[in-house]
Amino acid sequence: MNDTPTLFDWTGNLVSGLGVTLLITALGTALMLVVSIVLGLLARSQRLPVRGMARTIIEFFRGTSLPIQLWWLFFALPLLGIKFDAVFVGVLAFGLNYGAYGAEVVRGSINSVPRTQWEAAIALNLSPWQRMTRVIWPQAIALMIPSMNNLFIQLLKSTPLLYTISLVDLMTMGESFRFAGGNETVMYLALMVIYFILAYAVTFLSNMAEIVAKSKLGRHEGLRSVFRPRKPVPSEVAP
């Protein structure tokens, strides 16, 4: 009798691990977006203390390694009497790390809205809140989606790090297959295909979101453009 597992035998385990991977990716992405918007807006504040605080947080999480942040939250904090669930740690680490990068995308996209749009909003005597929500922000969203898509994919591809904090994700199930004596080549090939499909799905959704954002600005694109690679469009930088 052959006790060596096959990929078919491991399908249930892979599906279970995939669920954990998708959960952390979805929650981490949601937190990342919140952090990105908050820090990105604070980094443009005219108040030096506020801007300085935002820059400090951004540079700290961009300047320190994601694995170190993950391990510090999971292994070091309990030594100080603070312990979080592994899922919470994964979401928090991914959200803060990629949120710091996303904050720069938000800030840069707002600054990339053409100067004439800022001047027109001022000429219409709109308040700062109205200028941002009605004129600047809708245009900035369309600009930031392609760069945010890259961060979404990077976050997804970082989820194998969850293996190091005892979360049974997709990568963990792949490793357990190897430890059980399964064919490593087949499993790693299967994992690459799964991650590729997930990354392409993220790109597809991001392209759809970009089309919707542009349509609200009167720049309508056909559905075929969903499958075309996106590239940044240079814009005049506002002061």
PDB file of C-alpha atoms in Angstrom:
ATOM      1  CA  MET A   1       0.000   0.000   0.000  1.00  0.00           C
ATOM      2  CA  ASN A   2       1.389   3.404  -0.980  1.00  0.00           C
ATOM      3  CA  ASP A   3       1.106   5.953   1.853  1.00  0.00           C
ATOM      4  CA  THR A   4       2.610   8.797  -0.180  1.00  0.00           C
ATOM      5  CA  PRO A   5      -0.027  11.562  -0.466  1.00  0.00           C
ATOM      6  CA  THR A   6      -1.027  12.961  -3.830  1.00  0.00           C
ATOM      7  CA  LEU A   7      -2.096  16.469  -4.683  1.00  0.00           C
ATOM      8  CA  PHE A   8      -5.672  15.220  -4.991  1.00  0.00           C
ATOM      9  CA  ASP A   9      -5.500  13.831  -1.428  1.00  0.00           C
ATOM     10  CA  TRP A  10      -4.427  17.259  -0.193  1.00  0.00           C
ATOM     11  CA  THR A  11      -7.160  19.262  -1.932  1.00  0.00           C
ATOM     12  CA  GLY A  12      -9.219  19.699   1.238  1.00  0.00           C
ATOM     13  CA  ASN A  13      -6.185  20.893   3.179  1.00  0.00           C
ATOM     14  CA  LEU A  14      -5.273  23.373   0.454  1.00  0.00           C
ATOM     15  CA  VAL A  15      -8.802  24.766   0.399  1.00  0.00           C
ATOM     16  CA  SER A  16      -8.689  25.169   4.173  1.00  0.00           C
ATOM     17  CA  GLY A  17      -5.337  26.968   3.980  1.00  0.00           C
ATOM     18  CA  LEU A  18      -6.576  29.109   1.126  1.00  0.00           C
ATOM     19  CA  GLY A  19      -9.423  30.326   3.315  1.00  0.00           C
ATOM     20  CA  VAL A  20      -6.949  31.614   5.919  1.00  0.00           C
ATOM     21  CA  THR A  21      -4.828  33.258   3.207  1.00  0.00           C
ATOM     22  CA  LEU A  22      -7.854  35.030   1.736  1.00  0.00           C
ATOM     23  CA  LEU A  23      -9.071  36.120   5.182  1.00  0.00           C
ATOM     24  CA  ILE A  24      -5.760  37.741   6.125  1.00  0.00           C
ATOM     25  CA  THR A  25      -5.439  39.282   2.653  1.00  0.00           C
ATOM     26  CA  ALA A  26      -8.924  40.799   2.764  1.00  0.00           C
ATOM     27  CA  LEU A  27      -8.680  42.144   6.323  1.00  0.00           C
ATOM     28  CA  GLY A  28      -5.080  43.280   5.854  1.00  0.00           C
ATOM     29  CA  THR A  29      -6.023  45.124   2.672  1.00  0.00           C
ATOM     30  CA  ALA A  30      -8.944  46.836   4.407  1.00  0.00           C
ATOM     31  CA  LEU A  31      -6.688  48.017   7.241  1.00  0.00           C
ATOM     32  CA  MET A  32      -4.036  49.041   4.729  1.00  0.00           C
ATOM     33  CA  LEU A  33      -6.512  51.291   2.906  1.00  0.00           C
ATOM     34  CA  VAL A  34      -7.591  52.974   6.137  1.00  0.00           C
ATOM     35  CA  VAL A  35      -3.997  53.537   7.250  1.00  0.00           C
ATOM     36  CA  SER A  36      -3.002  54.746   3.784  1.00  0.00           C
ATOM     37  CA  ILE A  37      -5.752  57.362   3.591  1.00  0.00           C
ATOM     38  CA  VAL A  38      -5.313  58.616   7.155  1.00  0.00           C
ATOM     39  CA  LEU A  39      -1.517  58.877   7.038  1.00  0.00           C
ATOM     40  CA  GLY A  40      -1.518  60.141   3.448  1.00  0.00           C
ATOM     41  CA  LEU A  41      -3.822  63.025   4.356  1.00  0.00           C
ATOM     42  CA  LEU A  42      -1.998  63.788   7.605  1.00  0.00           C
ATOM     43  CA  ALA A  43       1.312  63.883   5.716  1.00  0.00           C
ATOM     44  CA  ARG A  44      -0.084  66.840   3.732  1.00  0.00           C
ATOM     45  CA  SER A  45      -1.182  68.766   6.793  1.00  0.00           C
ATOM     46  CA  GLN A  46      -0.040  72.375   7.057  1.00  0.00           C
ATOM     47  CA  ARG A  47       0.561  71.842  10.769  1.00  0.00           C
ATOM     48  CA  LEU A  48       4.141  70.793  11.328  1.00  0.00           C
ATOM     49  CA  PRO A  49       3.521  68.555  14.403  1.00  0.00           C
ATOM     50  CA  VAL A  50       0.782  66.633  12.564  1.00  0.00           C
ATOM     51  CA  ARG A  51       2.844  66.299   9.405  1.00  0.00           C
ATOM     52  CA  GLY A  52       5.915  65.314  11.401  1.00  0.00           C
ATOM     53  CA  MET A  53       4.018  62.628  13.321  1.00  0.00           C
ATOM     54  CA  ALA A  54       2.648  61.166  10.090  1.00  0.00           C
ATOM     55  CA  ARG A  55       6.083  61.188   8.435  1.00  0.00           C
ATOM     56  CA  THR A  56       7.622  59.471  11.474  1.00  0.00           C
ATOM     57  CA  ILE A  57       5.038  56.671  11.443  1.00  0.00           C
ATOM     58  CA  ILE A  58       5.342  56.231   7.676  1.00  0.00           C
ATOM     59  CA  GLU A  59       9.123  56.064   7.687  1.00  0.00           C
ATOM     60  CA  PHE A  60       9.198  53.727  10.688  1.00  0.00           C
ATOM     61  CA  PHE A  61       6.974  51.094   9.109  1.00  0.00           C
ATOM     62  CA  ARG A  62       8.569  51.514   5.679  1.00  0.00           C
ATOM     63  CA  GLY A  63      12.054  51.390   7.147  1.00  0.00           C
ATOM     64  CA  THR A  64      11.646  48.241   9.246  1.00  0.00           C
ATOM     65  CA  SER A  65      11.237  44.744   7.867  1.00  0.00           C
ATOM     66  CA  LEU A  66       7.768  43.215   7.654  1.00  0.00           C
ATOM     67  CA  PRO A  67       8.943  39.865   9.115  1.00  0.00           C
ATOM     68  CA  ILE A  68      10.517  41.706  12.063  1.00  0.00           C
ATOM     69  CA  GLN A  69       7.287  43.622  12.681  1.00  0.00           C
ATOM     70  CA  LEU A  70       5.298  40.401  12.446  1.00  0.00           C
ATOM     71  CA  TRP A  71       7.570  38.512  14.822  1.00  0.00           C
ATOM     72  CA  TRP A  72       7.812  41.413  17.268  1.00  0.00           C
ATOM     73  CA  LEU A  73       4.031  41.583  17.563  1.00  0.00           C
ATOM     74  CA  PHE A  74       3.663  37.820  17.928  1.00  0.00           C
ATOM     75  CA  PHE A  75       6.750  36.792  19.933  1.00  0.00           C
ATOM     76  CA  ALA A  76       8.040  39.918  21.719  1.00  0.00           C
ATOM     77  CA  LEU A  77       4.842  41.607  22.878  1.00  0.00           C
ATOM     78  CA  PRO A  78       3.733  38.574  24.960  1.00  0.00           C
ATOM     79  CA  LEU A  79       6.946  38.994  26.966  1.00  0.00           C
ATOM     80  CA  LEU A  80       5.611  42.417  27.954  1.00  0.00           C
ATOM     81  CA  GLY A  81       2.269  40.939  28.986  1.00  0.00           C
ATOM     82  CA  ILE A  82       0.446  41.828  25.758  1.00  0.00           C
ATOM     83  CA  LYS A  83      -0.729  38.934  23.622  1.00  0.00           C
ATOM     84  CA  PHE A  84      -2.774  39.040  20.446  1.00  0.00           C
ATOM     85  CA  ASP A  85      -4.402  36.329  18.381  1.00  0.00           C
ATOM     86  CA  ALA A  86      -2.291  35.184  15.423  1.00  0.00           C
ATOM     87  CA  VAL A  87      -4.926  36.341  12.916  1.00  0.00           C
ATOM     88  CA  PHE A  88      -5.023  39.785  14.509  1.00  0.00           C
ATOM     89  CA  VAL A  89      -1.219  39.987  14.446  1.00  0.00           C
ATOM     90  CA  GLY A  90      -1.125  39.080  10.772  1.00  0.00           C
ATOM     91  CA  VAL A  91      -3.768  41.633   9.832  1.00  0.00           C
ATOM     92  CA  LEU A  92      -2.155  44.349  11.963  1.00  0.00           C
ATOM     93  CA  ALA A  93       1.384  43.777  10.666  1.00  0.00           C
ATOM     94  CA  PHE A  94       0.360  43.642   7.019  1.00  0.00           C
ATOM     95  CA  GLY A  95      -2.028  46.579   7.353  1.00  0.00           C
ATOM     96  CA  LEU A  96       0.500  48.862   9.035  1.00  0.00           C
ATOM     97  CA  ASN A  97       3.443  47.929   6.827  1.00  0.00           C
ATOM     98  CA  TYR A  98       1.711  48.214   3.485  1.00  0.00           C
ATOM     99  CA  GLY A  99      -0.408  51.085   4.765  1.00  0.00           C
ATOM    100  CA  ALA A 100       2.790  53.094   5.229  1.00  0.00           C
ATOM    101  CA  TYR A 101       3.680  52.510   1.582  1.00  0.00           C
ATOM    102  CA  GLY A 102       0.105  53.239   0.577  1.00  0.00           C
ATOM    103  CA  ALA A 103       0.221  56.566   2.422  1.00  0.00           C
ATOM    104  CA  GLU A 104       2.907  57.734   0.002  1.00  0.00           C
ATOM    105  CA  VAL A 105       0.712  56.639  -2.906  1.00  0.00           C
ATOM    106  CA  VAL A 106      -2.213  58.645  -1.505  1.00  0.00           C
ATOM    107  CA  ARG A 107      -0.074  61.714  -0.866  1.00  0.00           C
ATOM    108  CA  GLY A 108       1.581  61.539  -4.281  1.00  0.00           C
ATOM    109  CA  SER A 109      -1.718  60.994  -6.096  1.00  0.00           C
ATOM    110  CA  ILE A 110      -3.289  64.025  -4.442  1.00  0.00           C
ATOM    111  CA  ASN A 111      -0.260  66.118  -5.353  1.00  0.00           C
ATOM    112  CA  SER A 112      -0.473  64.828  -8.931  1.00  0.00           C
ATOM    113  CA  VAL A 113      -3.897  66.304  -9.542  1.00  0.00           C
ATOM    114  CA  PRO A 114      -3.249  69.124 -12.074  1.00  0.00           C
ATOM    115  CA  ARG A 115      -2.657  72.582 -10.638  1.00  0.00           C
ATOM    116  CA  THR A 116      -5.527  73.976 -12.700  1.00  0.00           C
ATOM    117  CA  GLN A 117      -7.990  71.774 -10.790  1.00  0.00           C
ATOM    118  CA  TRP A 118      -6.845  73.240  -7.487  1.00  0.00           C
ATOM    119  CA  GLU A 119      -7.061  76.767  -8.860  1.00  0.00           C
ATOM    120  CA  ALA A 120     -10.519  76.167 -10.318  1.00  0.00           C
ATOM    121  CA  ALA A 121     -11.803  74.831  -6.981  1.00  0.00           C
ATOM    122  CA  ILE A 122     -10.444  77.910  -5.201  1.00  0.00           C
ATOM    123  CA  ALA A 123     -11.987  80.191  -7.827  1.00  0.00           C
ATOM    124  CA  LEU A 124     -15.375  78.584  -7.162  1.00  0.00           C
ATOM    125  CA  ASN A 125     -14.973  79.620  -3.518  1.00  0.00           C
ATOM    126  CA  LEU A 126     -15.200  76.038  -2.281  1.00  0.00           C
ATOM    127  CA  SER A 127     -14.152  75.296   1.275  1.00  0.00           C
ATOM    128  CA  PRO A 128     -11.049  73.131   1.827  1.00  0.00           C
ATOM    129  CA  TRP A 129     -13.324  70.171   2.618  1.00  0.00           C
ATOM    130  CA  GLN A 130     -15.386  70.718  -0.522  1.00  0.00           C
ATOM    131  CA  ARG A 131     -12.271  71.133  -2.662  1.00  0.00           C
ATOM    132  CA  MET A 132     -10.909  67.849  -1.445  1.00  0.00           C
ATOM    133  CA  THR A 133     -14.096  65.748  -1.523  1.00  0.00           C
ATOM    134  CA  ARG A 134     -15.692  67.134  -4.694  1.00  0.00           C
ATOM    135  CA  VAL A 135     -12.746  68.020  -6.914  1.00  0.00           C
ATOM    136  CA  ILE A 136      -9.375  66.640  -5.804  1.00  0.00           C
ATOM    137  CA  TRP A 137     -10.166  63.297  -4.174  1.00  0.00           C
ATOM    138  CA  PRO A 138     -12.224  61.792  -7.055  1.00  0.00           C
ATOM    139  CA  GLN A 139      -9.344  62.513  -9.438  1.00  0.00           C
ATOM    140  CA  ALA A 140      -6.725  61.258  -6.984  1.00  0.00           C
ATOM    141  CA  ILE A 141      -8.534  57.915  -6.626  1.00  0.00           C
ATOM    142  CA  ALA A 142      -8.230  57.230 -10.344  1.00  0.00           C
ATOM    143  CA  LEU A 143      -4.516  58.054 -10.162  1.00  0.00           C
ATOM    144  CA  MET A 144      -3.725  55.936  -7.118  1.00  0.00           C
ATOM    145  CA  ILE A 145      -5.457  52.679  -8.081  1.00  0.00           C
ATOM    146  CA  PRO A 146      -2.646  51.273 -10.326  1.00  0.00           C
ATOM    147  CA  SER A 147      -0.014  51.821  -7.612  1.00  0.00           C
ATOM    148  CA  MET A 148      -2.339  50.498  -4.925  1.00  0.00           C
ATOM    149  CA  ASN A 149      -2.876  47.385  -7.019  1.00  0.00           C
ATOM    150  CA  ASN A 150       0.854  46.657  -6.787  1.00  0.00           C
ATOM    151  CA  LEU A 151       0.646  46.909  -3.000  1.00  0.00           C
ATOM    152  CA  PHE A 152      -2.412  44.637  -2.895  1.00  0.00           C
ATOM    153  CA  ILE A 153      -0.496  41.974  -4.803  1.00  0.00           C
ATOM    154  CA  GLN A 154       2.605  42.394  -2.658  1.00  0.00           C
ATOM    155  CA  LEU A 155       0.476  41.960   0.462  1.00  0.00           C
ATOM    156  CA  LEU A 156      -1.042  38.799  -0.970  1.00  0.00           C
ATOM    157  CA  LYS A 157       2.378  37.382  -1.834  1.00  0.00           C
ATOM    158  CA  SER A 158       3.622  38.138   1.697  1.00  0.00           C
ATOM    159  CA  THR A 159       1.035  35.877   3.323  1.00  0.00           C
ATOM    160  CA  PRO A 160       3.401  32.843   3.340  1.00  0.00           C
ATOM    161  CA  LEU A 161       5.085  34.649   6.255  1.00  0.00           C
ATOM    162  CA  LEU A 162       2.045  33.645   8.321  1.00  0.00           C
ATOM    163  CA  TYR A 163       3.627  30.206   8.410  1.00  0.00           C
ATOM    164  CA  THR A 164       6.168  31.608  10.875  1.00  0.00           C
ATOM    165  CA  ILE A 165       3.519  32.600  13.455  1.00  0.00           C
ATOM    166  CA  SER A 166       1.736  29.246  13.390  1.00  0.00           C
ATOM    167  CA  LEU A 167      -1.160  30.232  11.151  1.00  0.00           C
ATOM    168  CA  VAL A 168      -2.262  27.367   8.937  1.00  0.00           C
ATOM    169  CA  ASP A 169      -2.429  29.198   5.631  1.00  0.00           C
ATOM    170  CA  LEU A 170      -1.985  27.991   2.060  1.00  0.00           C
ATOM    171  CA  MET A 171       1.803  27.852   2.352  1.00  0.00           C
ATOM    172  CA  THR A 172       1.605  25.910   5.608  1.00  0.00           C
ATOM    173  CA  MET A 173      -0.556  23.264   3.958  1.00  0.00           C
ATOM    174  CA  GLY A 174       1.911  23.072   1.085  1.00  0.00           C
ATOM    175  CA  GLU A 175       4.768  22.511   3.516  1.00  0.00           C
ATOM    176  CA  SER A 176       2.818  19.856   5.423  1.00  0.00           C
ATOM    177  CA  PHE A 177       2.361  18.023   2.114  1.00  0.00           C
ATOM    178  CA  ARG A 178       6.132  18.024   1.645  1.00  0.00           C
ATOM    179  CA  PHE A 179       6.739  16.819   5.199  1.00  0.00           C
ATOM    180  CA  ALA A 180       4.225  14.020   4.610  1.00  0.00           C
ATOM    181  CA  GLY A 181       6.370  12.753   1.755  1.00  0.00           C
ATOM    182  CA  GLY A 182       4.453  14.266  -1.144  1.00  0.00           C
ATOM    183  CA  ASN A 183       6.024  15.369  -4.387  1.00  0.00           C
ATOM    184  CA  GLU A 184       7.609  18.777  -3.748  1.00  0.00           C
ATOM    185  CA  THR A 185       7.776  19.751  -7.409  1.00  0.00           C
ATOM    186  CA  VAL A 186       4.070  19.152  -7.932  1.00  0.00           C
ATOM    187  CA  MET A 187       3.066  21.012  -4.770  1.00  0.00           C
ATOM    188  CA  TYR A 188       5.234  24.077  -5.331  1.00  0.00           C
ATOM    189  CA  LEU A 189       4.044  24.268  -8.928  1.00  0.00           C
ATOM    190  CA  ALA A 190       0.458  24.098  -7.703  1.00  0.00           C
ATOM    191  CA  LEU A 191       1.128  26.864  -5.164  1.00  0.00           C
ATOM    192  CA  MET A 192       2.619  29.093  -7.853  1.00  0.00           C
ATOM    193  CA  VAL A 193      -0.437  28.589 -10.027  1.00  0.00           C
ATOM    194  CA  ILE A 194      -2.801  29.357  -7.132  1.00  0.00           C
ATOM    195  CA  TYR A 195      -0.958  32.532  -6.162  1.00  0.00           C
ATOM    196  CA  PHE A 196      -0.855  33.619  -9.815  1.00  0.00           C
ATOM    197  CA  ILE A 197      -4.623  33.163 -10.140  1.00  0.00           C
ATOM    198  CA  LEU A 198      -5.210  35.126  -6.936  1.00  0.00           C
ATOM    199  CA  ALA A 199      -2.891  37.937  -8.046  1.00  0.00           C
ATOM    200  CA  TYR A 200      -4.587  38.139 -11.440  1.00  0.00           C
ATOM    201  CA  ALA A 201      -7.986  38.297  -9.734  1.00  0.00           C
ATOM    202  CA  VAL A 202      -6.753  41.223  -7.617  1.00  0.00           C
ATOM    203  CA  THR A 203      -5.492  42.972 -10.754  1.00  0.00           C
ATOM    204  CA  PHE A 204      -8.810  42.386 -12.514  1.00  0.00           C
ATOM    205  CA  LEU A 205     -10.769  43.909  -9.631  1.00  0.00           C
ATOM    206  CA  SER A 206      -8.373  46.862  -9.461  1.00  0.00           C
ATOM    207  CA  ASN A 207      -8.763  47.487 -13.181  1.00  0.00           C
ATOM    208  CA  MET A 208     -12.533  47.411 -12.769  1.00  0.00           C
ATOM    209  CA  ALA A 209     -12.293  49.898  -9.912  1.00  0.00           C
ATOM    210  CA  GLU A 210     -10.110  52.170 -12.040  1.00  0.00           C
ATOM    211  CA  ILE A 211     -12.645  52.100 -14.884  1.00  0.00           C
ATOM    212  CA  VAL A 212     -15.450  53.011 -12.470  1.00  0.00           C
ATOM    213  CA  ALA A 213     -13.380  55.839 -10.961  1.00  0.00           C
ATOM    214  CA  LYS A 214     -12.558  57.229 -14.397  1.00  0.00           C
ATOM    215  CA  SER A 215     -16.161  56.934 -15.594  1.00  0.00           C
ATOM    216  CA  LYS A 216     -17.242  59.171 -12.715  1.00  0.00           C
ATOM    217  CA  LEU A 217     -14.823  61.753 -14.094  1.00  0.00           C
ATOM    218  CA  GLY A 218     -16.355  61.473 -17.553  1.00  0.00           C
ATOM    219  CA  ARG A 219     -13.498  59.379 -18.947  1.00  0.00           C
ATOM    220  CA  HIS A 220     -15.369  56.277 -20.096  1.00  0.00           C
ATOM    221  CA  GLU A 221     -13.425  53.162 -21.070  1.00  0.00           C
ATOM    222  CA  GLY A 222     -14.767  49.936 -22.520  1.00  0.00           C
ATOM    223  CA  LEU A 223     -14.782  46.669 -20.602  1.00  0.00           C
ATOM    224  CA  ARG A 224     -11.962  45.414 -22.823  1.00  0.00           C
ATOM    225  CA  SER A 225      -9.641  47.824 -21.078  1.00  0.00           C
ATOM    226  CA  VAL A 226      -9.975  45.672 -17.960  1.00  0.00           C
ATOM    227  CA  PHE A 227      -7.604  43.185 -19.555  1.00  0.00           C
ATOM    228  CA  ARG A 228      -5.089  45.775 -20.736  1.00  0.00           C
ATOM    229  CA  PRO A 229      -2.014  46.489 -18.590  1.00  0.00           C
ATOM    230  CA  ARG A 230      -2.280  49.810 -16.770  1.00  0.00           C
ATOM    231  CA  LYS A 231       0.452  52.400 -16.901  1.00  0.00           C
ATOM    232  CA  PRO A 232       0.813  55.662 -14.978  1.00  0.00           C
ATOM    233  CA  VAL A 233      -0.229  58.849 -16.724  1.00  0.00           C
ATOM    234  CA  PRO A 234       2.064  61.787 -15.917  1.00  0.00           C
ATOM    235  CA  SER A 235       0.266  64.789 -14.514  1.00  0.00           C
ATOM    236  CA  GLU A 236       1.252  68.279 -13.442  1.00  0.00           C
ATOM    237  CA  VAL A 237       2.118  68.329  -9.760  1.00  0.00           C
ATOM    238  CA  ALA A 238       0.215  70.743  -7.566  1.00  0.00           C
ATOM    239  CA  PRO A 239       2.121  72.761  -4.964  1.00  0.00           C
TER     240      PRO A 239
END
